[in-house]
Structures are given as C-alpha cells and as structure tokens.
Amino acid sequence: ASARDVIYLYDVERRRVVRKCSIENARLLSSPSLSPDGRAVACSAIDAFGKSDLFVYDLEHDTYERLTDDYYDDATPDWHPSKSVLVFSSDRCSEKRENAYALYTIDTETHEIVPLTGDGSRDVDPRWLPSGEGVLFSSDREGVPDIFVLRDGRLERQTNVLGGAFNPYPCDDGATFLCASYSEGTYRCYRVPMKEEATAIAA
C-alpha cells in the first residue's frame, strides 16, 4: 500500500498515543480539529486525485465522512466551540483574484456551505474565538498579511505589522491571541491583546 498520513491523538497526561486515524485514499492530512464533544476530528485531506477536501473522522465508530468533494482547495478547518459547524479557508472565490482565498462555514450534518468573506483577498487560517461569536484569521486585504476578527459581519483589524502577521490562535482568556510575525530575518511567536474597539471595515 502507498504511504499516507495518519492523525494521532496523544494523551499528554499518560504521555502516549491513544488513537490513530487514517482516511482511505487520502495521502496528505492537515489541520486536524477536535469536535467540542471529543467524538470526531475534522481535517483537510488531499486524495489520490490531488483534490483537497474536508473530512470528518468519527472516533466512536472508526468511520469517516467526506464533507466536500470538488476541485477547490479547502483548508484549515476549525470546529465551532459549541456547534456542529466548521469554519475553513477556500479558493472557491478565486475568480475574483488569482490565489485568492475566502472564509466559509460548513454544517457537518447538512453540508451546507455559507460564505463569510470574499472580496478577492487572501483570507486564511481561521480560528473561532472561545465564545464562538467571531473568527480570528490572517488576511492581506490591507496589503501585508495582518490579523483580523470577523464579528457580526464586520471586520476588525487587530495588527499592523510591517513584516506581516500569520497563523493566529485565540487564547482561552478571550482577551489575547498568539500569532507569528516576521522581523529581523526570522519568525517569532507573539501574544497580542485583542483590540475591543478596533477600526471596523466591511467584510
């Protein structure tokens, strides 16, 4: 059999792998996200035909379901803190600009896809805020990639960094987030306070 990626669930207290998940005919798995109830893992996977789609692996029954099945690049899914909904980034908006990505949600039960952004920029690496009331992500809509929050259909810019800011991850306190930024010839990780009254722009 050809080599393919496996997702491992690791118990940090017992310091051992407790589960491993693989998807038949999917060679590359990335961005695993555990469901709020701990019963499933969502991920992006590239199949044998080179298509990147979203899958959900059911940990209770050792089965998986394909959520999308098209030639768009669906990446970096993140599970809502309390709903059966994923936010993800996709180039299904790429007719507006080459290499453009926008944010979407997909209901893991109905498979309904809803666009969140789509002005032709590169919106990537979305992560739900701990409250589930907004999405933190990186976007180049103002030129250099920076971190934005989307809440109630409005965007709030969180950083303004010359070298760009990438891969945001909200902290559990709801008041800060982590991100990577490039400066002085290297990437560093920063903890940044969330701006509550950031300048809002249209999504």
C-alpha positions as YAML, in Angstrom:
chain: A
units: angstrom
residues:
- id: 1
  name: ALA
  ca: [0.00, 0.00, 0.00]
- id: 2
  name: SER
  ca: [1.19, 3.52, -0.70]
- id: 3
  name: ALA
  ca: [2.28, 5.66, 2.22]
- id: 4
  name: ARG
  ca: [-0.27, 8.08, 3.65]
- id: 5
  name: ASP
  ca: [-0.60, 10.42, 6.58]
- id: 6
  name: VAL
  ca: [-2.15, 9.43, 9.91]
- id: 7
  name: ILE
  ca: [-3.66, 11.66, 12.61]
- id: 8
  name: TYR
  ca: [-2.59, 10.71, 16.13]
- id: 9
  name: LEU
  ca: [-4.46, 11.56, 19.33]
- id: 10
  name: TYR
  ca: [-1.95, 11.97, 22.13]
- id: 11
  name: ASP
  ca: [-2.77, 11.85, 25.85]
- id: 12
  name: VAL
  ca: [-0.44, 14.41, 27.44]
- id: 13
  name: GLU
  ca: [-1.05, 13.11, 30.98]
- id: 14
  name: ARG
  ca: [-0.32, 9.47, 30.16]
- id: 15
  name: ARG
  ca: [2.25, 10.52, 27.55]
- id: 16
  name: ARG
  ca: [1.18, 8.07, 24.92]
- id: 17
  name: VAL
  ca: [-0.77, 7.86, 21.68]
- id: 18
  name: VAL
  ca: [-4.33, 6.74, 22.41]
- id: 19
  name: ARG
  ca: [-5.77, 6.71, 18.87]
- id: 20
  name: LYS
  ca: [-4.69, 6.97, 15.29]
- id: 21
  name: CYS
  ca: [-6.93, 7.86, 12.36]
- id: 22
  name: SER
  ca: [-6.37, 7.34, 8.66]
- id: 23
  name: ILE
  ca: [-8.54, 8.03, 5.64]
- id: 24
  name: GLU
  ca: [-8.50, 5.58, 2.75]
- id: 25
  name: ASN
  ca: [-7.12, 7.05, -0.49]
- id: 26
  name: ALA
  ca: [-6.10, 10.27, 1.30]
- id: 27
  name: ARG
  ca: [-2.34, 10.66, 1.30]
- id: 28
  name: LEU
  ca: [-1.91, 14.05, 2.95]
- id: 29
  name: LEU
  ca: [-3.84, 15.06, 6.08]
- id: 30
  name: SER
  ca: [-3.53, 18.50, 7.67]
- id: 31
  name: SER
  ca: [-5.05, 20.89, 10.19]
- id: 32
  name: PRO
  ca: [-6.88, 18.40, 12.45]
- id: 33
  name: SER
  ca: [-9.56, 19.95, 14.69]
- id: 34
  name: LEU
  ca: [-11.24, 18.04, 17.54]
- id: 35
  name: SER
  ca: [-15.00, 18.46, 17.95]
- id: 36
  name: PRO
  ca: [-16.28, 20.08, 21.19]
- id: 37
  name: ASP
  ca: [-17.57, 16.72, 22.47]
- id: 38
  name: GLY
  ca: [-14.31, 14.94, 21.60]
- id: 39
  name: ARG
  ca: [-16.07, 12.39, 19.41]
- id: 40
  name: ALA
  ca: [-14.80, 13.46, 15.98]
- id: 41
  name: VAL
  ca: [-11.85, 15.05, 14.21]
- id: 42
  name: ALA
  ca: [-12.19, 17.32, 11.18]
- id: 43
  name: CYS
  ca: [-9.27, 17.74, 8.80]
- id: 44
  name: SER
  ca: [-8.26, 18.75, 5.31]
- id: 45
  name: ALA
  ca: [-7.07, 15.89, 3.13]
- id: 46
  name: ILE
  ca: [-5.62, 15.53, -0.35]
- id: 47
  name: ASP
  ca: [-6.94, 12.46, -2.12]
- id: 48
  name: ALA
  ca: [-5.34, 10.27, -4.77]
- id: 49
  name: PHE
  ca: [-6.51, 12.68, -7.49]
- id: 50
  name: GLY
  ca: [-4.88, 15.70, -5.85]
- id: 51
  name: LYS
  ca: [-8.12, 17.22, -4.60]
- id: 52
  name: SER
  ca: [-8.03, 18.95, -1.20]
- id: 53
  name: ASP
  ca: [-11.32, 18.49, 0.65]
- id: 54
  name: LEU
  ca: [-12.74, 18.40, 4.16]
- id: 55
  name: PHE
  ca: [-13.32, 15.18, 6.07]
- id: 56
  name: VAL
  ca: [-14.70, 14.28, 9.49]
- id: 57
  name: TYR
  ca: [-13.43, 11.17, 11.26]
- id: 58
  name: ASP
  ca: [-15.85, 9.59, 13.76]
- id: 59
  name: LEU
  ca: [-13.74, 8.41, 16.69]
- id: 60
  name: GLU
  ca: [-16.52, 6.31, 18.23]
- id: 61
  name: HIS
  ca: [-17.20, 4.22, 15.13]
- id: 62
  name: ASP
  ca: [-13.83, 4.45, 13.31]
- id: 63
  name: THR
  ca: [-15.53, 5.77, 10.20]
- id: 64
  name: TYR
  ca: [-15.11, 8.94, 8.19]
- id: 65
  name: GLU
  ca: [-17.28, 11.21, 6.08]
- id: 66
  name: ARG
  ca: [-16.27, 13.47, 3.21]
- id: 67
  name: LEU
  ca: [-17.82, 16.91, 3.62]
- id: 68
  name: THR
  ca: [-16.67, 18.48, 0.33]
- id: 69
  name: ASP
  ca: [-15.90, 16.84, -2.99]
- id: 70
  name: ASP
  ca: [-14.77, 19.33, -5.62]
- id: 71
  name: TYR
  ca: [-11.65, 20.80, -7.18]
- id: 72
  name: TYR
  ca: [-11.43, 23.77, -4.81]
- id: 73
  name: ASP
  ca: [-8.71, 23.85, -2.16]
- id: 74
  name: ASP
  ca: [-10.48, 23.54, 1.20]
- id: 75
  name: ALA
  ca: [-8.06, 24.07, 4.07]
- id: 76
  name: THR
  ca: [-7.56, 24.70, 7.80]
- id: 77
  name: PRO
  ca: [-10.95, 23.69, 9.23]
- id: 78
  name: ASP
  ca: [-11.71, 24.73, 12.81]
- id: 79
  name: TRP
  ca: [-14.61, 23.37, 14.86]
- id: 80
  name: HIS
  ca: [-17.06, 25.80, 16.48]
- id: 81
  name: PRO
  ca: [-16.83, 25.63, 20.30]
- id: 82
  name: SER
  ca: [-20.46, 24.55, 20.71]
- id: 83
  name: LYS
  ca: [-21.98, 23.80, 17.29]
- id: 84
  name: SER
  ca: [-21.58, 21.18, 14.55]
- id: 85
  name: VAL
  ca: [-20.10, 23.84, 12.27]
- id: 86
  name: LEU
  ca: [-16.61, 24.26, 10.82]
- id: 87
  name: VAL
  ca: [-15.00, 27.45, 9.59]
- id: 88
  name: PHE
  ca: [-12.44, 26.97, 6.81]
- id: 89
  name: SER
  ca: [-10.50, 28.76, 4.08]
- id: 90
  name: SER
  ca: [-11.03, 28.01, 0.38]
- id: 91
  name: ASP
  ca: [-10.11, 29.27, -3.07]
- id: 92
  name: ARG
  ca: [-13.69, 28.73, -4.30]
- id: 93
  name: CYS
  ca: [-13.71, 32.55, -4.64]
- id: 94
  name: SER
  ca: [-10.64, 32.60, -6.91]
- id: 95
  name: GLU
  ca: [-12.46, 34.06, -9.93]
- id: 96
  name: LYS
  ca: [-12.04, 37.45, -8.22]
- id: 97
  name: ARG
  ca: [-8.24, 37.22, -7.96]
- id: 98
  name: GLU
  ca: [-5.61, 34.60, -8.64]
- id: 99
  name: ASN
  ca: [-4.59, 32.84, -5.44]
- id: 100
  name: ALA
  ca: [-7.48, 34.44, -3.51]
- id: 101
  name: TYR
  ca: [-8.95, 32.62, -0.53]
- id: 102
  name: ALA
  ca: [-12.09, 33.42, 1.45]
- id: 103
  name: LEU
  ca: [-13.66, 32.13, 4.66]
- id: 104
  name: TYR
  ca: [-16.65, 29.81, 4.75]
- id: 105
  name: THR
  ca: [-18.59, 27.76, 7.25]
- id: 106
  name: ILE
  ca: [-19.92, 24.27, 6.64]
- id: 107
  name: ASP
  ca: [-22.53, 22.44, 8.70]
- id: 108
  name: THR
  ca: [-21.11, 18.97, 9.39]
- id: 109
  name: GLU
  ca: [-24.62, 17.47, 9.39]
- id: 110
  name: THR
  ca: [-26.25, 19.13, 6.36]
- id: 111
  name: HIS
  ca: [-23.03, 20.01, 4.47]
- id: 112
  name: GLU
  ca: [-24.43, 23.50, 3.79]
- id: 113
  name: ILE
  ca: [-21.64, 25.96, 2.92]
- id: 114
  name: VAL
  ca: [-22.05, 29.65, 3.79]
- id: 115
  name: PRO
  ca: [-19.52, 32.34, 2.69]
- id: 116
  name: LEU
  ca: [-18.21, 34.70, 5.39]
- id: 117
  name: THR
  ca: [-15.82, 36.82, 3.31]
- id: 118
  name: GLY
  ca: [-14.99, 37.09, -0.37]
- id: 119
  name: ASP
  ca: [-13.68, 40.44, -1.61]
- id: 120
  name: GLY
  ca: [-10.77, 38.86, -3.54]
- id: 121
  name: SER
  ca: [-8.17, 38.99, -0.78]
- id: 122
  name: ARG
  ca: [-6.30, 36.05, 0.76]
- id: 123
  name: ASP
  ca: [-8.15, 35.17, 3.97]
- id: 124
  name: VAL
  ca: [-6.55, 32.14, 5.63]
- id: 125
  name: ASP
  ca: [-6.05, 30.20, 8.89]
- id: 126
  name: PRO
  ca: [-9.42, 30.94, 10.53]
- id: 127
  name: ARG
  ca: [-9.95, 30.13, 14.21]
- id: 128
  name: TRP
  ca: [-13.13, 30.56, 16.23]
- id: 129
  name: LEU
  ca: [-12.93, 32.82, 19.26]
- id: 130
  name: PRO
  ca: [-13.52, 30.89, 22.52]
- id: 131
  name: SER
  ca: [-17.04, 32.32, 22.70]
- id: 132
  name: GLY
  ca: [-17.82, 31.19, 19.15]
- id: 133
  name: GLU
  ca: [-19.05, 34.71, 18.40]
- id: 134
  name: GLY
  ca: [-16.30, 35.61, 15.96]
- id: 135
  name: VAL
  ca: [-13.47, 34.31, 13.79]
- id: 136
  name: LEU
  ca: [-9.79, 35.28, 14.03]
- id: 137
  name: PHE
  ca: [-7.83, 34.97, 10.77]
- id: 138
  name: SER
  ca: [-4.95, 36.33, 8.67]
- id: 139
  name: SER
  ca: [-5.64, 38.45, 5.58]
- id: 140
  name: ASP
  ca: [-3.72, 40.55, 3.06]
- id: 141
  name: ARG
  ca: [-6.74, 42.80, 2.34]
- id: 142
  name: GLU
  ca: [-4.79, 45.86, 3.55]
- id: 143
  name: GLY
  ca: [-1.60, 44.88, 1.70]
- id: 144
  name: VAL
  ca: [0.67, 42.89, 4.05]
- id: 145
  name: PRO
  ca: [-0.96, 39.95, 5.86]
- id: 146
  name: ASP
  ca: [-2.34, 41.02, 9.23]
- id: 147
  name: ILE
  ca: [-4.70, 39.57, 11.81]
- id: 148
  name: PHE
  ca: [-8.40, 40.41, 11.68]
- id: 149
  name: VAL
  ca: [-11.51, 39.45, 13.63]
- id: 150
  name: LEU
  ca: [-14.84, 38.93, 11.89]
- id: 151
  name: ARG
  ca: [-17.81, 39.60, 14.17]
- id: 152
  name: ASP
  ca: [-21.42, 40.23, 13.19]
- id: 153
  name: GLY
  ca: [-20.43, 40.69, 9.55]
- id: 154
  name: ARG
  ca: [-17.84, 43.36, 10.36]
- id: 155
  name: LEU
  ca: [-14.06, 43.12, 10.28]
- id: 156
  name: GLU
  ca: [-11.81, 44.48, 13.00]
- id: 157
  name: ARG
  ca: [-8.11, 44.80, 12.22]
- id: 158
  name: GLN
  ca: [-6.01, 43.53, 15.13]
- id: 159
  name: THR
  ca: [-2.43, 44.07, 13.93]
- id: 160
  name: ASN
  ca: [-0.50, 46.41, 11.68]
- id: 161
  name: VAL
  ca: [2.91, 44.79, 11.23]
- id: 162
  name: LEU
  ca: [5.44, 45.62, 8.52]
- id: 163
  name: GLY
  ca: [6.65, 42.03, 8.21]
- id: 164
  name: GLY
  ca: [3.14, 40.59, 8.31]
- id: 165
  name: ALA
  ca: [1.26, 38.53, 10.92]
- id: 166
  name: PHE
  ca: [0.24, 34.92, 10.37]
- id: 167
  name: ASN
  ca: [-1.37, 31.81, 11.88]
- id: 168
  name: PRO
  ca: [-3.42, 33.41, 14.66]
- id: 169
  name: TYR
  ca: [-4.67, 31.31, 17.56]
- id: 170
  name: PRO
  ca: [-7.03, 32.72, 20.22]
- id: 171
  name: CYS
  ca: [-6.10, 32.20, 23.86]
- id: 172
  name: ASP
  ca: [-8.63, 30.75, 26.29]
- id: 173
  name: ASP
  ca: [-8.92, 34.05, 28.14]
- id: 174
  name: GLY
  ca: [-10.70, 35.57, 25.14]
- id: 175
  name: ALA
  ca: [-8.62, 38.72, 25.57]
- id: 176
  name: THR
  ca: [-5.40, 37.77, 23.78]
- id: 177
  name: PHE
  ca: [-4.22, 35.71, 20.83]
- id: 178
  name: LEU
  ca: [-0.99, 34.16, 19.55]
- id: 179
  name: CYS
  ca: [0.42, 34.80, 16.10]
- id: 180
  name: ALA
  ca: [3.64, 34.55, 14.13]
- id: 181
  name: SER
  ca: [5.35, 37.58, 12.64]
- id: 182
  name: TYR
  ca: [8.48, 38.13, 10.57]
- id: 183
  name: SER
  ca: [11.09, 40.61, 11.76]
- id: 184
  name: GLU
  ca: [14.89, 40.91, 11.79]
- id: 185
  name: GLY
  ca: [15.30, 37.97, 9.44]
- id: 186
  name: THR
  ca: [13.29, 35.41, 11.42]
- id: 187
  name: TYR
  ca: [9.79, 34.38, 12.50]
- id: 188
  name: ARG
  ca: [8.78, 34.85, 16.12]
- id: 189
  name: CYS
  ca: [5.66, 33.98, 18.10]
- id: 190
  name: TYR
  ca: [3.86, 36.83, 19.87]
- id: 191
  name: ARG
  ca: [1.00, 37.11, 22.36]
- id: 192
  name: VAL
  ca: [-1.17, 40.07, 21.37]
- id: 193
  name: PRO
  ca: [-4.00, 41.78, 23.30]
- id: 194
  name: MET
  ca: [-7.33, 41.69, 21.50]
- id: 195
  name: LYS
  ca: [-8.48, 45.15, 20.49]
- id: 196
  name: GLU
  ca: [-12.06, 45.60, 21.62]
- id: 197
  name: GLU
  ca: [-12.58, 48.83, 19.70]
- id: 198
  name: ALA
  ca: [-10.57, 48.12, 16.57]
- id: 199
  name: THR
  ca: [-11.43, 50.00, 13.40]
- id: 200
  name: ALA
  ca: [-14.28, 48.11, 11.74]
- id: 201
  name: ILE
  ca: [-14.40, 47.64, 7.97]
- id: 202
  name: ALA
  ca: [-16.81, 45.80, 5.71]
- id: 203
  name: ALA
  ca: [-16.22, 42.07, 5.22]
...
